[in-house]
mmCIF file of C-alpha atoms and ligand atoms in Angstrom:
data_model
loop_
_atom_site.group_PDB
_atom_site.id
_atom_site.type_symbol
_atom_site.label_atom_id
_atom_site.label_comp_id
_atom_site.label_asym_id
_atom_site.label_seq_id
_atom_site.Cartn_x
_atom_site.Cartn_y
_atom_site.Cartn_z
ATOM 1 C CA MET H 1 114.182 80.671 -95.091
ATOM 2 C CA GLU H 2 115.995 77.238 -94.947
ATOM 3 C CA GLU H 3 117.613 75.823 -98.188
ATOM 4 C CA THR H 4 115.146 72.852 -99.320
ATOM 5 C CA GLU H 5 116.683 69.416 -100.869
ATOM 6 C CA ILE H 6 116.331 70.515 -104.312
ATOM 7 C CA GLN H 7 117.906 74.182 -103.331
ATOM 8 C CA LYS H 8 120.839 71.992 -102.269
ATOM 9 C CA GLN H 9 121.036 70.539 -105.289
ATOM 10 C CA ILE H 10 121.035 72.988 -107.679
ATOM 11 C CA ASN H 11 123.597 74.943 -105.829
ATOM 12 C CA MET H 12 125.839 72.317 -105.751
ATOM 13 C CA LEU H 13 125.668 71.507 -109.349
ATOM 14 C CA ARG H 14 126.037 75.367 -109.805
ATOM 15 C CA GLU H 15 128.930 75.149 -107.553
ATOM 16 C CA LEU H 16 130.127 72.234 -109.538
ATOM 17 C CA GLN H 17 129.693 73.852 -112.846
ATOM 18 C CA GLN H 18 131.745 76.888 -111.389
ATOM 19 C CA LEU H 19 134.975 74.298 -110.471
ATOM 20 C CA ASP H 20 134.490 72.760 -113.868
ATOM 21 C CA SER H 21 134.605 75.988 -116.027
ATOM 22 C CA GLU H 22 137.830 77.342 -113.614
ATOM 23 C CA THR H 23 139.529 73.816 -114.720
ATOM 24 C CA GLN H 24 138.981 74.380 -118.023
ATOM 25 C CA ARG H 25 140.232 77.895 -118.200
ATOM 26 C CA ILE H 26 143.229 76.457 -116.067
ATOM 27 C CA ARG H 27 144.180 73.722 -118.177
ATOM 28 C CA THR H 28 143.913 76.093 -121.498
ATOM 29 C CA GLU H 29 145.955 78.642 -119.991
ATOM 30 C CA ARG H 30 148.249 75.977 -118.889
ATOM 31 C CA ARG H 31 148.549 74.590 -122.367
ATOM 32 C CA GLN H 32 149.207 78.117 -123.705
ATOM 33 C CA PHE H 33 152.179 78.752 -121.409
ATOM 34 C CA GLU H 34 153.387 75.164 -122.309
ATOM 35 C CA GLY H 35 153.410 76.076 -125.995
ATOM 36 C CA GLU H 36 155.195 79.321 -125.260
ATOM 37 C CA LEU H 37 157.802 77.039 -123.528
ATOM 38 C CA ASN H 38 158.066 74.650 -125.897
ATOM 39 C CA GLU H 39 158.801 76.964 -128.447
ATOM 40 C CA LEU H 40 161.398 78.925 -126.507
ATOM 41 C CA GLN H 41 163.155 75.656 -126.359
ATOM 42 C CA ALA H 42 162.805 74.868 -129.982
ATOM 43 C CA ASP H 43 164.297 78.301 -130.912
ATOM 44 C CA PHE H 44 166.963 77.584 -129.192
ATOM 45 C CA ASP H 45 167.796 74.582 -130.327
ATOM 46 C CA ARG H 46 167.412 75.781 -133.824
ATOM 47 C CA ILE H 47 170.104 78.424 -133.393
ATOM 48 C CA GLN H 48 172.305 75.886 -131.275
ATOM 49 C CA VAL H 49 171.890 73.504 -134.355
ATOM 50 C CA MET H 50 173.340 76.167 -136.701
ATOM 51 C CA ALA H 51 175.947 77.245 -134.408
ATOM 52 C CA ASP H 52 177.369 73.655 -133.906
ATOM 53 C CA GLN H 53 177.544 73.639 -137.900
ATOM 54 C CA LEU H 54 179.449 76.570 -138.117
ATOM 55 C CA THR H 55 181.619 75.504 -135.394
ATOM 56 C CA ARG H 56 182.269 72.187 -137.635
ATOM 57 C CA GLU H 57 182.694 74.443 -140.496
ATOM 58 C CA MET H 58 185.616 76.441 -138.899
ATOM 59 C CA GLU H 59 187.278 73.135 -137.581
ATOM 60 C CA THR H 60 187.264 71.942 -141.388
ATOM 61 C CA LEU H 61 188.370 75.322 -142.776
ATOM 62 C CA GLU H 62 191.374 75.577 -139.944
ATOM 63 C CA ALA H 63 192.254 71.963 -140.598
ATOM 64 C CA GLU H 64 192.689 72.668 -144.700
ATOM 65 C CA ARG H 65 194.840 76.041 -143.789
ATOM 66 C CA ARG H 66 196.822 74.343 -141.522
ATOM 67 C CA GLU H 67 197.898 71.972 -144.598
ATOM 68 C CA LEU H 68 198.169 74.836 -146.543
ATOM 69 C CA ASP H 69 200.485 76.153 -144.272
ATOM 70 C CA GLN H 70 202.847 73.374 -144.039
ATOM 71 C CA ALA H 71 202.716 73.071 -147.897
ATOM 72 C CA LEU H 72 203.801 76.312 -147.844
ATOM 73 C CA VAL H 73 206.888 75.937 -145.672
ATOM 74 C CA GLN H 74 207.945 72.705 -147.883
ATOM 75 C CA GLU H 75 207.972 74.592 -151.163
ATOM 76 C CA ARG H 76 209.631 77.848 -149.874
ATOM 77 C CA GLU H 77 212.438 75.006 -148.852
ATOM 78 C CA ASN H 78 212.519 73.625 -152.158
ATOM 79 C CA VAL H 79 213.329 77.355 -153.668
ATOM 80 C CA GLU H 80 215.752 77.696 -151.168
ATOM 81 C CA LYS H 81 217.320 74.332 -151.797
ATOM 82 C CA ALA H 82 216.996 74.923 -155.372
ATOM 83 C CA GLU H 83 218.935 78.243 -155.047
ATOM 84 C CA ASP H 84 221.456 77.137 -152.725
ATOM 85 C CA ARG H 85 222.377 74.663 -155.802
ATOM 86 C CA LEU H 86 222.885 77.137 -157.994
ATOM 87 C CA PRO H 87 226.402 78.290 -157.371
ATOM 88 C CA SER H 88 228.075 75.067 -157.685
ATOM 89 C CA ILE H 89 226.796 74.024 -160.934
ATOM 90 C CA LYS H 90 229.410 73.203 -163.842
ATOM 91 C CA THR H 91 227.202 72.963 -166.572
ATOM 92 C CA GLN H 92 224.843 75.568 -168.565
ATOM 93 C CA LYS H 93 222.294 72.956 -169.096
ATOM 94 C CA GLU H 94 222.101 71.957 -165.599
ATOM 95 C CA TYR H 95 222.026 75.779 -164.647
ATOM 96 C CA VAL H 96 219.220 75.870 -166.822
ATOM 97 C CA ALA H 97 217.064 73.034 -165.611
ATOM 98 C CA VAL H 98 217.356 74.263 -162.141
ATOM 99 C CA LEU H 99 216.334 77.788 -162.755
ATOM 100 C CA LYS H 100 213.531 75.865 -164.282
ATOM 101 C CA GLU H 101 212.926 74.148 -161.025
ATOM 102 C CA VAL H 102 213.273 77.327 -158.825
ATOM 103 C CA ASP H 103 210.628 78.966 -161.054
ATOM 104 C CA THR H 104 208.305 76.091 -160.920
ATOM 105 C CA ALA H 105 208.798 75.793 -156.993
ATOM 106 C CA LYS H 106 208.324 79.923 -156.710
ATOM 107 C CA LYS H 107 204.876 79.680 -159.187
ATOM 108 C CA LEU H 108 204.113 76.779 -156.581
ATOM 109 C CA THR H 109 204.497 78.861 -153.523
ATOM 110 C CA LYS H 110 202.643 81.986 -155.139
ATOM 111 C CA GLU H 111 199.847 79.480 -155.834
ATOM 112 C CA ILE H 112 199.607 78.033 -152.311
ATOM 113 C CA GLU H 113 200.210 81.852 -150.721
ATOM 114 C CA ASP H 114 196.863 82.755 -152.707
ATOM 115 C CA ARG H 115 195.043 79.571 -151.603
ATOM 116 C CA ILE H 116 195.650 81.028 -147.873
ATOM 117 C CA THR H 117 194.493 84.138 -148.255
ATOM 118 C CA GLN H 118 191.428 82.643 -149.889
ATOM 119 C CA LYS H 119 191.243 80.177 -147.133
ATOM 120 C CA ASN H 120 191.569 83.164 -144.855
ATOM 121 C CA ALA H 121 188.654 84.964 -146.622
ATOM 122 C CA GLU H 122 186.513 82.089 -145.751
ATOM 123 C CA ILE H 123 187.584 81.480 -142.184
ATOM 124 C CA ASN H 124 186.901 85.139 -141.635
ATOM 125 C CA ALA H 125 183.295 84.900 -143.139
ATOM 126 C CA VAL H 126 182.444 81.734 -141.209
ATOM 127 C CA GLU H 127 183.921 83.238 -138.224
ATOM 128 C CA GLY H 128 181.958 86.325 -138.632
ATOM 129 C CA ASP H 129 178.785 83.879 -138.781
ATOM 130 C CA LYS H 130 179.770 82.028 -135.713
ATOM 131 C CA GLN H 131 179.822 85.383 -133.578
ATOM 132 C CA GLU H 132 176.794 86.339 -134.684
ATOM 133 C CA LYS H 133 175.143 82.802 -134.138
ATOM 134 C CA ASP H 134 176.721 82.967 -130.459
ATOM 135 C CA ALA H 135 175.466 86.862 -130.185
ATOM 136 C CA GLU H 136 172.202 85.392 -130.784
ATOM 137 C CA LEU H 137 172.582 82.276 -128.567
ATOM 138 C CA ALA H 138 173.557 84.266 -125.472
ATOM 139 C CA ALA H 139 170.353 86.448 -125.787
ATOM 140 C CA GLN H 140 167.815 83.439 -126.334
ATOM 141 C CA THR H 141 169.769 81.631 -123.524
ATOM 142 C CA GLU H 142 168.965 84.925 -121.505
ATOM 143 C CA ARG H 143 165.456 85.162 -122.983
ATOM 144 C CA MET H 144 164.873 81.876 -121.974
ATOM 145 C CA SER H 145 166.129 82.010 -118.432
ATOM 146 C CA GLU H 146 163.861 84.628 -117.818
ATOM 147 C CA ARG H 147 160.741 83.807 -118.951
ATOM 148 C CA LYS H 148 161.497 79.806 -118.074
ATOM 149 C CA ASN H 149 161.476 80.385 -114.559
ATOM 150 C CA ALA H 150 157.911 82.497 -114.426
ATOM 151 C CA LEU H 151 155.750 79.955 -116.634
ATOM 152 C CA GLU H 152 157.431 77.046 -114.967
ATOM 153 C CA LYS H 153 156.288 78.639 -111.544
ATOM 154 C CA ALA H 154 152.714 79.674 -113.686
ATOM 155 C CA MET H 155 152.424 75.856 -114.486
ATOM 156 C CA SER H 156 153.153 74.387 -110.955
ATOM 157 C CA GLU H 157 150.551 76.918 -109.512
ATOM 158 C CA TYR H 158 148.127 75.458 -112.406
ATOM 159 C CA ASP H 159 148.836 72.105 -111.158
ATOM 160 C CA SER H 160 148.226 72.883 -107.569
ATOM 161 C CA ALA H 161 145.125 74.586 -108.143
ATOM 162 C CA LEU H 162 144.109 71.710 -110.665
ATOM 163 C CA THR H 163 144.811 69.143 -107.833
ATOM 164 C CA ASP H 164 142.431 71.350 -105.434
ATOM 165 C CA TYR H 165 139.456 71.439 -108.182
ATOM 166 C CA LYS H 166 139.834 67.833 -108.752
ATOM 167 C CA ASP H 167 139.543 67.415 -104.732
ATOM 168 C CA ALA H 168 136.781 69.763 -104.144
ATOM 169 C CA ARG H 169 134.882 68.367 -107.538
ATOM 170 C CA LYS H 170 135.050 64.705 -106.045
ATOM 171 C CA LYS H 171 133.507 66.078 -102.783
ATOM 172 C CA LEU H 172 131.011 67.701 -104.459
ATOM 173 C CA LEU H 173 129.833 64.422 -107.131
ATOM 174 C CA ASP H 174 129.331 62.454 -104.047
ATOM 175 C CA LYS H 175 126.974 64.560 -102.382
ATOM 176 C CA ILE H 176 124.718 64.672 -105.838
ATOM 177 C CA PRO H 177 122.436 62.106 -106.448
ATOM 178 C CA ALA H 178 123.498 59.792 -109.378
ATOM 179 C CA SER H 179 120.776 60.653 -111.987
ATOM 180 C CA LEU H 180 121.802 64.043 -111.603
ATOM 181 C CA ARG H 181 125.240 63.701 -111.586
ATOM 182 C CA ARG H 182 124.988 61.762 -115.289
ATOM 183 C CA ARG H 183 122.427 64.665 -116.445
ATOM 184 C CA TYR H 184 125.156 66.985 -115.781
ATOM 185 C CA GLN H 185 127.724 65.727 -117.214
ATOM 186 C CA MET H 186 125.916 64.928 -120.375
ATOM 187 C CA LEU H 187 124.776 68.172 -120.969
ATOM 188 C CA LEU H 188 128.057 69.610 -120.061
ATOM 189 C CA ASP H 189 129.896 67.450 -122.727
ATOM 190 C CA ARG H 190 126.936 68.304 -125.048
ATOM 191 C CA ARG H 191 126.103 72.153 -125.012
ATOM 192 C CA GLY H 192 129.367 73.567 -122.482
ATOM 193 C CA THR H 193 127.117 74.508 -119.771
ATOM 194 C CA ALA H 194 124.719 72.238 -117.831
ATOM 195 C CA VAL H 195 123.018 74.638 -115.140
ATOM 196 C CA VAL H 196 121.509 77.886 -116.549
ATOM 197 C CA GLU H 197 119.040 80.592 -114.706
ATOM 198 C CA VAL H 198 115.656 81.091 -115.677
ATOM 199 C CA ARG H 199 115.449 84.809 -115.694
ATOM 200 C CA GLN H 200 112.270 86.594 -116.114
ATOM 201 C CA GLY H 201 110.736 83.415 -117.447
ATOM 202 C CA THR H 202 113.296 83.179 -119.971
ATOM 203 C CA CYS H 203 116.153 80.438 -120.079
ATOM 204 C CA LEU H 204 119.317 82.167 -120.372
ATOM 205 C CA GLY H 205 120.966 78.680 -121.544
ATOM 206 C CA CYS H 206 119.203 79.023 -125.106
ATOM 207 C CA ASN H 207 117.272 82.329 -124.475
ATOM 208 C CA MET H 208 113.632 80.738 -125.278
ATOM 209 C CA GLN H 209 110.667 81.045 -122.882
ATOM 210 C CA LEU H 210 109.674 78.837 -120.323
ATOM 211 C CA PRO H 211 105.994 76.957 -121.086
ATOM 212 C CA PRO H 212 103.939 78.644 -117.733
ATOM 213 C CA GLN H 213 103.752 75.066 -116.745
ATOM 214 C CA VAL H 214 107.205 74.091 -116.020
ATOM 215 C CA PHE H 215 107.836 77.662 -114.677
ATOM 216 C CA ASN H 216 105.515 77.179 -112.034
ATOM 217 C CA LYS H 217 106.706 73.848 -111.330
ATOM 218 C CA LEU H 218 110.219 75.684 -111.051
ATOM 219 C CA HIS H 219 108.846 78.296 -108.643
ATOM 220 C CA ARG H 220 107.128 75.279 -106.698
ATOM 221 C CA GLY H 221 110.711 74.011 -106.805
ATOM 222 C CA ASP H 222 109.601 70.366 -105.922
ATOM 223 C CA GLU H 223 112.373 68.738 -108.140
ATOM 224 C CA VAL H 224 114.994 70.080 -110.467
ATOM 225 C CA GLU H 225 113.729 71.386 -113.588
ATOM 226 C CA THR H 226 114.849 71.124 -117.254
ATOM 227 C CA CYS H 227 114.330 73.437 -119.969
ATOM 228 C CA PRO H 228 111.962 71.808 -122.532
ATOM 229 C CA HIS H 229 113.757 73.455 -125.281
ATOM 230 C CA CYS H 230 117.553 72.947 -124.416
ATOM 231 C CA ASN H 231 117.151 70.471 -121.829
ATOM 232 C CA ARG H 232 119.312 72.291 -119.541
ATOM 233 C CA LEU H 233 119.041 71.974 -115.861
ATOM 234 C CA VAL H 234 116.998 75.486 -114.695
ATOM 235 C CA TYR H 235 117.157 77.358 -111.480
ATOM 236 C CA LEU H 236 115.594 80.602 -110.136
ATOM 237 C CA GLU H 237 117.529 83.133 -108.511
ATOM 238 C CA GLN H 238 117.073 82.904 -104.747
ATOM 239 C CA THR H 239 116.633 86.321 -104.125
ATOM 240 C CA ALA H 240 114.190 86.662 -106.934
ATOM 241 C CA THR H 241 111.641 84.507 -105.415
HETATM 242 ZN ZN1 ZN S 1 116.834 76.380 -122.369
#
């Protein structure tokens, strides 16, 4: 049996609906993939910021230790210079004064040594944190490079599928009468589905029974019928007739 004009229109609407639901599915999946990609990048950036912070801390601590090292050299020289003067001293008073000088310089030396020990401990702690962060960064880089390629490949496939659907949709729309196109779009926006099957007299869009007169008109197939309960465009499967 040859397809009537109404059957053709219904079939085009069904095809259109199929395209639209595929498009929707692909857009949703694409968004999820995009979200995952952004999350990976955000994790990487977050670790990078912490690693940079630790690098700056290390630089500061090392500069402080260099200053302490210089101060230590200076103070040791002061001890030596003072001690060198001792043999040539003539008076008891001067001798006591230089001894005191030596003593003070030795105390300062000890203080600086203690501060260097403490600074080294700080440097070691930050160094440990930094190594941990660098390892995290390397792991994240590896995770990203694996996943990123797959995600980007999938997204470009989605994009080309979406372009194909868009073209196919346009071709279909050109063949569907304008009034039907508008009804379809309105129903799709409001109800999510626009074209539904009627099976055993029941609209599968709203699961309500069609009134007999509508059901009879649907069988005659003179025009595209509408479910009086949900307003969706309805059809009978061709094999059922
Ligand atoms: Zn209905």
